[in-house]
mmCIF file of C-alpha atoms in Angstrom:
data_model
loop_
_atom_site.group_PDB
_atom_site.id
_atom_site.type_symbol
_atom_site.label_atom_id
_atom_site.label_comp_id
_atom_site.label_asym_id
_atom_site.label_seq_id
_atom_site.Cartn_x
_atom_site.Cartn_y
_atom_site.Cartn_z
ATOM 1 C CA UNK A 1 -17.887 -10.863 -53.671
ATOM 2 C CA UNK A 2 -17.314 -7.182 -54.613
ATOM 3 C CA UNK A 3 -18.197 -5.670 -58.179
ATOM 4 C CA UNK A 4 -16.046 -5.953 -60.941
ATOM 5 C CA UNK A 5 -16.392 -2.287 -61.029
ATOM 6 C CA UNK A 6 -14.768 -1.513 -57.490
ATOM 7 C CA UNK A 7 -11.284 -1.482 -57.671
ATOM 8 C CA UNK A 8 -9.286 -3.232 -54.349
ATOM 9 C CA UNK A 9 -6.486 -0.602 -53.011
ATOM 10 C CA UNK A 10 -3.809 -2.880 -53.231
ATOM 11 C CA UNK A 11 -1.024 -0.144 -51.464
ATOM 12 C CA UNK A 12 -3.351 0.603 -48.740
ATOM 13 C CA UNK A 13 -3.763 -2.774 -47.914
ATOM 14 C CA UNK A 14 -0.021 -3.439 -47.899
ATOM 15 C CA UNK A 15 0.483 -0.769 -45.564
ATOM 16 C CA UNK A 16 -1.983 -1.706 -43.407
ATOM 17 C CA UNK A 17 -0.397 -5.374 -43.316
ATOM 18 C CA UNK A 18 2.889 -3.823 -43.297
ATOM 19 C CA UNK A 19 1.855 -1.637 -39.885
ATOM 20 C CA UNK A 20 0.437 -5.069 -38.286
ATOM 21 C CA UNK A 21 3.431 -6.958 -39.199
ATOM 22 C CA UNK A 22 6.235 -4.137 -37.619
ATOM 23 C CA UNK A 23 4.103 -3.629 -34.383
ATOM 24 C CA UNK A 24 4.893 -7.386 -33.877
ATOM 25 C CA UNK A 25 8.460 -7.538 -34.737
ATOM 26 C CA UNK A 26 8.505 -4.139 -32.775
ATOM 27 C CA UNK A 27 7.522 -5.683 -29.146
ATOM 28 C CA UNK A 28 9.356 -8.951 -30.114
ATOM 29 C CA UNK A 29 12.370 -7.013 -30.400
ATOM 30 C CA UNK A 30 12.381 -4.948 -27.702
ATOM 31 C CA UNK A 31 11.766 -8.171 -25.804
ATOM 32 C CA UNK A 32 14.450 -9.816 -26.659
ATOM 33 C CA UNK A 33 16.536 -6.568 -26.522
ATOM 34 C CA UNK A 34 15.450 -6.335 -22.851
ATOM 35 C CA UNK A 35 16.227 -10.121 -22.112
ATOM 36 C CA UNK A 36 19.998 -9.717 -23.725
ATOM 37 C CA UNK A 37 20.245 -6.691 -21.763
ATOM 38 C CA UNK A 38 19.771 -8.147 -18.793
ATOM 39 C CA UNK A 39 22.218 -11.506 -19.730
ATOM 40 C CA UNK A 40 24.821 -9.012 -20.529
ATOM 41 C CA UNK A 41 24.638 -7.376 -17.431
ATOM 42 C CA UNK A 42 24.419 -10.744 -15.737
ATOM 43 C CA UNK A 43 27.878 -11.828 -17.692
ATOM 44 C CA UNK A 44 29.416 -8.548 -16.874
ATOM 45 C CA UNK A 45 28.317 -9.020 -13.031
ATOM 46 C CA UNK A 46 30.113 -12.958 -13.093
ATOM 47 C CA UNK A 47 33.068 -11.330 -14.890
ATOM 48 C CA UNK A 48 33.496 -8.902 -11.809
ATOM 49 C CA UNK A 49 32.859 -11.419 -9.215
ATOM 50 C CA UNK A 50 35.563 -13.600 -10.507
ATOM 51 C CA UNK A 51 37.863 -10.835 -11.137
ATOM 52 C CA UNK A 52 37.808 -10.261 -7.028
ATOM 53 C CA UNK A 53 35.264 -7.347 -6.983
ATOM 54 C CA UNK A 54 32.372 -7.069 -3.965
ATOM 55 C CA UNK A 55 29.440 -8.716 -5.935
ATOM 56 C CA UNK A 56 26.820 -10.767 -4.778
ATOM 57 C CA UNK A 57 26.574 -14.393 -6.383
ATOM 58 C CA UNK A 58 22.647 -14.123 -6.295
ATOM 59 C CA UNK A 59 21.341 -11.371 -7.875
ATOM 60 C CA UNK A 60 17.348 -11.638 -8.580
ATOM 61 C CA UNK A 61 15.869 -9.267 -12.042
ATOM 62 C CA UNK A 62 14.610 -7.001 -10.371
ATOM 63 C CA UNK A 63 18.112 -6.073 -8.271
ATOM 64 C CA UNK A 64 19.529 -6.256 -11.869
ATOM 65 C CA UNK A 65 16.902 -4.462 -13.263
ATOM 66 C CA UNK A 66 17.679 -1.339 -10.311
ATOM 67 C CA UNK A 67 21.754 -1.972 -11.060
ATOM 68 C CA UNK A 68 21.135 -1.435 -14.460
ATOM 69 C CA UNK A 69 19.331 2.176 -13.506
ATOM 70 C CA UNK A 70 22.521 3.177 -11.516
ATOM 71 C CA UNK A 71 22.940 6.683 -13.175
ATOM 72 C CA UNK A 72 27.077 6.500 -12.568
ATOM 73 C CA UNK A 73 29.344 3.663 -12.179
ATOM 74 C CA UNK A 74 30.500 4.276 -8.285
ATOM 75 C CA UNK A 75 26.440 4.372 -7.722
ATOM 76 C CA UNK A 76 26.860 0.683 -9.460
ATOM 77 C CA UNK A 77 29.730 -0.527 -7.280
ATOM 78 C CA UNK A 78 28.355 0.937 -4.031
ATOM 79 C CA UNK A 79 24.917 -0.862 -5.295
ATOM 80 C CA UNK A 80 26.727 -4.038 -5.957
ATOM 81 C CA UNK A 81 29.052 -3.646 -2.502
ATOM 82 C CA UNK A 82 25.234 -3.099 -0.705
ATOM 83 C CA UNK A 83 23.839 -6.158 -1.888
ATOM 84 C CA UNK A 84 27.162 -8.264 -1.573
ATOM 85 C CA UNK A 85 27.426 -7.373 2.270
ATOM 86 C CA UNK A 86 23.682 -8.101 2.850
ATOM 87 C CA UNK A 87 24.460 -11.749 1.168
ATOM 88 C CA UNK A 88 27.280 -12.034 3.530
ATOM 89 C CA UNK A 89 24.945 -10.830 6.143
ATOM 90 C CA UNK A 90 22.224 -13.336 5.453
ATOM 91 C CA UNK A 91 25.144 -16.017 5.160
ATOM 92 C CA UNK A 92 26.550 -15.335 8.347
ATOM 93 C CA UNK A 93 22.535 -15.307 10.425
ATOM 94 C CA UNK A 94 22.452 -18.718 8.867
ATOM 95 C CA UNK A 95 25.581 -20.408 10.049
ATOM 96 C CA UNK A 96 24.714 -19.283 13.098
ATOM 97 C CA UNK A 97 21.109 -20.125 13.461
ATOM 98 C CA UNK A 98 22.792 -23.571 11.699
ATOM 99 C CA UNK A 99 25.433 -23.925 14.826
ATOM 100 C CA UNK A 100 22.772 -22.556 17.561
ATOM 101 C CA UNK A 101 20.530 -25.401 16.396
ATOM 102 C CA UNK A 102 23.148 -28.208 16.110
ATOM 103 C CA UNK A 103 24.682 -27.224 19.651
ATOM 104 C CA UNK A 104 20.702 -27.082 21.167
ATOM 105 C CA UNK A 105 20.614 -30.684 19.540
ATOM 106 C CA UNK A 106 23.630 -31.435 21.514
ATOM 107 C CA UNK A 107 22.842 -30.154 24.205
ATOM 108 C CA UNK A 108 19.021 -32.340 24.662
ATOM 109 C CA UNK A 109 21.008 -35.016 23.607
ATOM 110 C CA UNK A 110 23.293 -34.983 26.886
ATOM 111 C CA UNK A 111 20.654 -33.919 28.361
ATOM 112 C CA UNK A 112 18.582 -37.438 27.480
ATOM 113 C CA UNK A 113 21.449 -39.549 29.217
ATOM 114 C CA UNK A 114 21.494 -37.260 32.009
ATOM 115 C CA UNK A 115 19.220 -36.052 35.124
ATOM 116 C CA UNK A 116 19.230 -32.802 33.080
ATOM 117 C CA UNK A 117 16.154 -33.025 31.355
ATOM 118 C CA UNK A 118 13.995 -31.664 34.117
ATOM 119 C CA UNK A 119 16.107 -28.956 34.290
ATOM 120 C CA UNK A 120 15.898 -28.257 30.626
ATOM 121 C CA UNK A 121 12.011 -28.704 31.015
ATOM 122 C CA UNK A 122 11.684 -26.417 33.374
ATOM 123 C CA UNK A 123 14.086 -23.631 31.280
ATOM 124 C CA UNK A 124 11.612 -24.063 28.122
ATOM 125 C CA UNK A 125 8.397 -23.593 30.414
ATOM 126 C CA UNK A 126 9.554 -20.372 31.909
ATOM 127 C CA UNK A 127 10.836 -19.135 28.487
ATOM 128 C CA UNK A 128 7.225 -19.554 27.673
ATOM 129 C CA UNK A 129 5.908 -18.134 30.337
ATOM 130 C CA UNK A 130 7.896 -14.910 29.905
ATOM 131 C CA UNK A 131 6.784 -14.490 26.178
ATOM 132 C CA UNK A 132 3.363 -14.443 27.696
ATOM 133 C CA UNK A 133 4.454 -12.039 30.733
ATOM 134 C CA UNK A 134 5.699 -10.145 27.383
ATOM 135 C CA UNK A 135 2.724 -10.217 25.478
ATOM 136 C CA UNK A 136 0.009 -9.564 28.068
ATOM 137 C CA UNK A 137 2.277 -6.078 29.446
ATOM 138 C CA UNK A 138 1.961 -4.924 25.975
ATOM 139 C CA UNK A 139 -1.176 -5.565 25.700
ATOM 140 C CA UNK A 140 -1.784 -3.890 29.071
ATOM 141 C CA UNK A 141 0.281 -0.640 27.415
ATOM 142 C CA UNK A 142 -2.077 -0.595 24.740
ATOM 143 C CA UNK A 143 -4.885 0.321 26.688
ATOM 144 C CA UNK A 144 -3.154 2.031 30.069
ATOM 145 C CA UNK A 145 0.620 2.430 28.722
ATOM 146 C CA UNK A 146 1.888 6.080 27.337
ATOM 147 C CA UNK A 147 1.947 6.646 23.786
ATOM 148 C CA UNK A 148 5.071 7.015 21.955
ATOM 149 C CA UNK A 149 5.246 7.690 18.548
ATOM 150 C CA UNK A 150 7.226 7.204 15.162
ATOM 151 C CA UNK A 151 6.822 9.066 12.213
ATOM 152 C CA UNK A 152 6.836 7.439 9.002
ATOM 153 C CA UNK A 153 7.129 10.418 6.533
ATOM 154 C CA UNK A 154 10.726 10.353 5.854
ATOM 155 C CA UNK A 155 10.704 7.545 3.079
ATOM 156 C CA UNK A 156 11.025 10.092 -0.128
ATOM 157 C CA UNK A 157 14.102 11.743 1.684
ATOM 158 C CA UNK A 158 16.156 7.885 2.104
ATOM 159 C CA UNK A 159 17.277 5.407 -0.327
ATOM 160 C CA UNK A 160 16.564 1.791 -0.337
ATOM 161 C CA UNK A 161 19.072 0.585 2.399
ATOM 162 C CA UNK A 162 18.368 3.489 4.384
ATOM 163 C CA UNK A 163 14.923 2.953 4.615
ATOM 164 C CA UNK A 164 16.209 -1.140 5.435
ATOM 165 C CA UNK A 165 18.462 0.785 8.060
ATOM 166 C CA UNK A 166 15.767 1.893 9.361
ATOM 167 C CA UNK A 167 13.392 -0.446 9.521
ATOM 168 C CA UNK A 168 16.160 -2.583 11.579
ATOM 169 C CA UNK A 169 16.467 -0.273 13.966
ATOM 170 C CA UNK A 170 12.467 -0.066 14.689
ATOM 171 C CA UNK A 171 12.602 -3.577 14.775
ATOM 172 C CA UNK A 172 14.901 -3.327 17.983
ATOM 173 C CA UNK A 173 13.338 -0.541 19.589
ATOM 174 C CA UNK A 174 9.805 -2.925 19.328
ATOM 175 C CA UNK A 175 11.304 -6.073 21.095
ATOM 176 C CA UNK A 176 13.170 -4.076 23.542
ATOM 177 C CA UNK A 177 10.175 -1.610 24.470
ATOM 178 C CA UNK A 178 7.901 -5.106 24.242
ATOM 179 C CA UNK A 179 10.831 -6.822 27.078
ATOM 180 C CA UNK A 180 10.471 -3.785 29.141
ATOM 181 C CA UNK A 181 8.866 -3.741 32.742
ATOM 182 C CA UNK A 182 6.486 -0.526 31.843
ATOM 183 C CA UNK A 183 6.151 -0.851 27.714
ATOM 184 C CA UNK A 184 5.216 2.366 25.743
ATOM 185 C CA UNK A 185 2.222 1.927 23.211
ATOM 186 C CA UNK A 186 3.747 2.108 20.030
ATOM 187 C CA UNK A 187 1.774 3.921 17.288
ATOM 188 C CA UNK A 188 3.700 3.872 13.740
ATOM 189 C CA UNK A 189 1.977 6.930 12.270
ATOM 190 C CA UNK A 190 1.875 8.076 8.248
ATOM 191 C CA UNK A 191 2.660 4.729 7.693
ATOM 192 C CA UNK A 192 1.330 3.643 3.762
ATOM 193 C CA UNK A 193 0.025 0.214 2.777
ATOM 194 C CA UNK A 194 2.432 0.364 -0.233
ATOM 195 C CA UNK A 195 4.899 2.430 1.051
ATOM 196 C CA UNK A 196 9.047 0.396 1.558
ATOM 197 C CA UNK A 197 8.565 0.715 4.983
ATOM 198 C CA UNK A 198 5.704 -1.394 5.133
ATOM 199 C CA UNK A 199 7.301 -3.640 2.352
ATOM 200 C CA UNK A 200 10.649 -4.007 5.116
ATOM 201 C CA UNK A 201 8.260 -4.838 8.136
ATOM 202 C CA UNK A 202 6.673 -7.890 6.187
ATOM 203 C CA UNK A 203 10.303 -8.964 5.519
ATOM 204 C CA UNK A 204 11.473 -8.984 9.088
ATOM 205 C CA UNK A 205 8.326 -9.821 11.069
ATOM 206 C CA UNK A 206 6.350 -12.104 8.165
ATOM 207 C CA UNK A 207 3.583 -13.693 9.245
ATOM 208 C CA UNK A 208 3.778 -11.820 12.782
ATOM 209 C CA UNK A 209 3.341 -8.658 11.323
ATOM 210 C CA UNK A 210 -0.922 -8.969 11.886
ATOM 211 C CA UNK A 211 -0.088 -9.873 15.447
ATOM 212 C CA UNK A 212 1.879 -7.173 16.974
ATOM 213 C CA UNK A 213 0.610 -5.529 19.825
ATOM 214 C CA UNK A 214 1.244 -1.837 18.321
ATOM 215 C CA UNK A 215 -1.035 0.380 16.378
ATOM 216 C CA UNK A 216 -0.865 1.363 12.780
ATOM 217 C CA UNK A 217 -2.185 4.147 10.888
ATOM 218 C CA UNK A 218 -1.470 5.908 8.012
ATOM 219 C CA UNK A 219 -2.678 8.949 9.414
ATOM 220 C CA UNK A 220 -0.948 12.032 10.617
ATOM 221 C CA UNK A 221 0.204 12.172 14.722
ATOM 222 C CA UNK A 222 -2.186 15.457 14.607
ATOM 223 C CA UNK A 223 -5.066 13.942 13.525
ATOM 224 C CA UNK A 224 -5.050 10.835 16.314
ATOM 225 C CA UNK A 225 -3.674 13.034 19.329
ATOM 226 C CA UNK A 226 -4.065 16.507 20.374
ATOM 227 C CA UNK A 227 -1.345 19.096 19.607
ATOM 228 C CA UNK A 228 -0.693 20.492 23.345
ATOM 229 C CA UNK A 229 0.430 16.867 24.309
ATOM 230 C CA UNK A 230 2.734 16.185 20.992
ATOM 231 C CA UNK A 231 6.573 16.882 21.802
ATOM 232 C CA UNK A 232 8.880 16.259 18.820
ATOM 233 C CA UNK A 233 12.173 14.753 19.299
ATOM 234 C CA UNK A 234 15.066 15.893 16.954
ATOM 235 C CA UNK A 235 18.599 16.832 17.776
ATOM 236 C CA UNK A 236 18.159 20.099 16.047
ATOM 237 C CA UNK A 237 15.933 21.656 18.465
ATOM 238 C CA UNK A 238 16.990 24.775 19.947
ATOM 239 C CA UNK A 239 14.725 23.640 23.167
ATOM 240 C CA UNK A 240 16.654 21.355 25.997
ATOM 241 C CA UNK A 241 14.691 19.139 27.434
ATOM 242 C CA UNK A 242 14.954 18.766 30.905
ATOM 243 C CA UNK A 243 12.810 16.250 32.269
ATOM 244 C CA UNK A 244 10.311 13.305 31.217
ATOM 245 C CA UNK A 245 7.034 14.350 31.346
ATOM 246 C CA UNK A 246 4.726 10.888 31.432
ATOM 247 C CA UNK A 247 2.073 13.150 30.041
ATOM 248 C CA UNK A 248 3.229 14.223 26.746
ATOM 249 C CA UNK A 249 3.259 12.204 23.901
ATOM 250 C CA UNK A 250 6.927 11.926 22.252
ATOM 251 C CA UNK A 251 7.735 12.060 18.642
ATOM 252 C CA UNK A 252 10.523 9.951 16.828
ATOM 253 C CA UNK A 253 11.277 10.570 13.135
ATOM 254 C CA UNK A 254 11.931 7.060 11.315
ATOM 255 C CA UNK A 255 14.936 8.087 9.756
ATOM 256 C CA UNK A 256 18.492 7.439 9.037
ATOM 257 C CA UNK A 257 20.463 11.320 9.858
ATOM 258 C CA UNK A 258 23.289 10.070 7.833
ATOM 259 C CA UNK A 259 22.151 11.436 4.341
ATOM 260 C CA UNK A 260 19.488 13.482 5.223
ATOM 261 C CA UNK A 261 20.295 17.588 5.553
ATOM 262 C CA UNK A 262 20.189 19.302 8.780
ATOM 263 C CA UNK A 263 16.844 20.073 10.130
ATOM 264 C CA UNK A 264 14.348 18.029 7.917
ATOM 265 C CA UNK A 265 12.733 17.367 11.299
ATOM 266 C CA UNK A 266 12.953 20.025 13.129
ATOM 267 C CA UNK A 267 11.330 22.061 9.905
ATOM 268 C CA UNK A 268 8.433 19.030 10.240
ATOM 269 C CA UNK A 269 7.617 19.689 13.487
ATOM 270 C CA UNK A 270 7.426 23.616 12.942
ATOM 271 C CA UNK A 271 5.259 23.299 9.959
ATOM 272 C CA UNK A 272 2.594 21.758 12.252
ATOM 273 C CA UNK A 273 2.707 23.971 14.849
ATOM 274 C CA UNK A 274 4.516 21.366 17.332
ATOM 275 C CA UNK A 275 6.648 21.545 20.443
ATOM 276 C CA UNK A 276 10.083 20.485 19.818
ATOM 277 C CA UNK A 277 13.031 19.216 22.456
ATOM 278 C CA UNK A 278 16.424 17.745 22.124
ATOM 279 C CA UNK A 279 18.132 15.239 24.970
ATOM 280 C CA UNK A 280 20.576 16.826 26.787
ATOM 281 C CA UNK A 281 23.709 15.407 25.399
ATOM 282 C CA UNK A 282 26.313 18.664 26.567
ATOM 283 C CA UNK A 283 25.029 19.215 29.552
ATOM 284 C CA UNK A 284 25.307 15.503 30.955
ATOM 285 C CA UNK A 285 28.635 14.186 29.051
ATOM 286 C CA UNK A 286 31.958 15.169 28.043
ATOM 287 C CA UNK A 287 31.266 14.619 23.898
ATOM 288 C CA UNK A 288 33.466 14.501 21.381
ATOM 289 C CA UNK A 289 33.555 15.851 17.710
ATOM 290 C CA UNK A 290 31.008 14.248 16.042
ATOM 291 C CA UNK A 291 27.232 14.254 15.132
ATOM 292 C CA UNK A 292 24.547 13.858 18.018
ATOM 293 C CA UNK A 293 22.220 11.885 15.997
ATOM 294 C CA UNK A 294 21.365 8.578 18.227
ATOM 295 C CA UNK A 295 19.627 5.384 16.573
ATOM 296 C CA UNK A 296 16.579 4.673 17.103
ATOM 297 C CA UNK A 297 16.637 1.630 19.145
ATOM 298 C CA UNK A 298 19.027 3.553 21.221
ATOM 299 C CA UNK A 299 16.424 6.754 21.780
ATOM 300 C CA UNK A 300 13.712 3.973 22.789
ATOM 301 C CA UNK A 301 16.146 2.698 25.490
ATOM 302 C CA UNK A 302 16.634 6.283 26.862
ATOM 303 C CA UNK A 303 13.142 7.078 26.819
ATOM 304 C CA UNK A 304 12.321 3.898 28.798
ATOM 305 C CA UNK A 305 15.291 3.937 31.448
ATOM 306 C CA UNK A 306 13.706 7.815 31.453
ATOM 307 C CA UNK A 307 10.765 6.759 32.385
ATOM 308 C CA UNK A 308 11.581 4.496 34.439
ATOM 309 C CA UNK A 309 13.648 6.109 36.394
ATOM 310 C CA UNK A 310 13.552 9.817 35.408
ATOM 311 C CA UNK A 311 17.879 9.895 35.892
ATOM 312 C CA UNK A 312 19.688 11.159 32.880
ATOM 313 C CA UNK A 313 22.762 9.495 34.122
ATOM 314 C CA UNK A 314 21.207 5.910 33.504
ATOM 315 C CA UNK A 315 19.725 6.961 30.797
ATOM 316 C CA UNK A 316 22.465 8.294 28.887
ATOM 317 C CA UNK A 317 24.621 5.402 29.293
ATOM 318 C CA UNK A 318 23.125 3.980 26.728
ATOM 319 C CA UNK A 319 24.789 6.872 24.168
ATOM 320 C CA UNK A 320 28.119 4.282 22.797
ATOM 321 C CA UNK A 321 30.981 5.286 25.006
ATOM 322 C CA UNK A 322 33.117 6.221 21.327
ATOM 323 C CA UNK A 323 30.694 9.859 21.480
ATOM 324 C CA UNK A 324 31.551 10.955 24.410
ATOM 325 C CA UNK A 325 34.791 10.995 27.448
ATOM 326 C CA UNK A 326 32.560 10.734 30.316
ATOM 327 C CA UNK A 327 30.022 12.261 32.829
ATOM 328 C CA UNK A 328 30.314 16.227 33.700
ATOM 329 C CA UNK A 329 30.415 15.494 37.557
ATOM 330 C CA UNK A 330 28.093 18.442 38.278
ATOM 331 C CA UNK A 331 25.529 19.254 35.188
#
């Protein structure tokens, strides 16, 4: 269709082909380089599982994909060990949950040739009606019941399991404040939409998540309640707190201490200009050498016994008894 005059630039058309033709083979092959990367890893993993090594026998891509990222190789053995103890972990729930069920099968089957099955009646009925004595008091605390409140700004500082770690322990803290006779109102505060902690809390709770009787926000504890009333509670306070004041509104960082440097919190709560306080471990027990960093689900059954009951001494028996010798007989 073109003149016979008009000459076709046969080299820039090859090279124009040729471009075409290597941007192809170009994403084919690093495809397939990335898919033989990840079956060599996968054969190097099965290698080390049969050799005797801690390595899980499931391993999804993207796991493999974050084992593969491992800068050193003790970061990929302590990797591999993390995700071989949370198989076992998983394992063990469900041979449990497995026996549980078969011995409650058991069980209603005595039960059906027996003059037990009232009695079993009646056990499920109140059961039930205590999850709803459950529900409605923390539903009550979320209108009447004292605030208490977690921080969720600690994720960049943790790793993966910590943040899991965690998570776990928030978990415990919720269903023991939600069992409680007086239940705090639990606000989870700077907590992101596509942050891990959220990510963790639709593993554990699932569909349940939507109907907890807690508040979440992903804004700041400063911007929802007034500074004066904010107390921050970190073991690296230079303050001692003495008593519980019903109303102040207590602080917990969501964090793990056992990576994180001293003071992270404690330079939080001074950035924005809040009061700090720190239980009175050494003036109430005999402790030992070691940190005085307390899990969280152990703070939240402090603070309740506290406010319960305003004694330290029932309070603090919930520190574990390895921390400490015993009770100074007159703080």
């Amino acid at each position: 269709s073109c003149n016979p005059s008009e000459k076709l630039d046969l080299d820039a058309w090859k090279k124009v082909m040729r471009s075409g033709v290597q941007d192809e083979v170009s994403e084919t092959v690093s495809e397939r380089k990335e898919l033989s990367t990840l079956a060599a890893a996968r054969e190097v993993l099965e290698m080390w599982r049969l050799a005797g090594r801690s390595v899980p026998e499931n391993i999804s891509e993207e796991q493999l994909k974050t084992f593969m990222e491992c800068p050193s190789k003790s970061a990929k053995k302590k990797y591999l060990k993390y995700l071989h103890l949370k198989e076992l972990h998983k394992k063990n729930n469900k041979r449990k949950m497995d026996e549980k069920r078969q011995r409650r099968l058991e069980t209603e089957e005595q039960a059906s040739k027996t003059d037990e099955t009232k009695r079993n009646s009646f056990i499920r009925l109140w059961a039930s009606c205590m999850d709803r004595t459950y529900g409605w008091r923390a539903a009550q605390s979320m209108i009447f019941g004292q605030p208490l409140v977690f921080d969720m700004s600690y994720e960049k500082d943790m790793s993966v399991r910590e943040v899991a770690n965690t998570v776990r322990q928030i978990v415990l803290s919720e269903g023991c404040n939600r069992r409680s006779v007086d239940p705090f109102h639990i606000h989870f505060c700077n907590l992101k939409g596509d942050s891990l902690y959220h990510k963790e809390f639709i593993k554990h709770y699932r569909e349940a998540w939507g109907k907890l009787l807690i508040t979440v926000t992903d804004q700041c504890y400063t911007d929802v309640f007034p500074k004066d009333k904010l107390i921050y509670l970190t073991a690296d306070s230079p303050k001692v707190m003495k008593t519980f004041d019903h109303d102040k509104i207590y602080i917990v960082g969501s964090m793990v201490d056992r990576s994180i440097k001293t003071g992270v919190s404690l330079a939080r709560a001074k950035r924005l200009g809040l009061e700090t306080a720190a239980l009175p471990l050494e003036k109430y027990l005999l402790w030992n050498t070691g940190a005085k960093n307390l899990t969280l689900d152990q703070m939240m059954h402090i603070l309740l016994s506290l406010k319960d009951t305003g004694d330290w001494k029932t309070a603090l028996e919930f520190v574990p008894k390895r921390k400490y010798c015993g009770f100074i007989s007159k703080p």
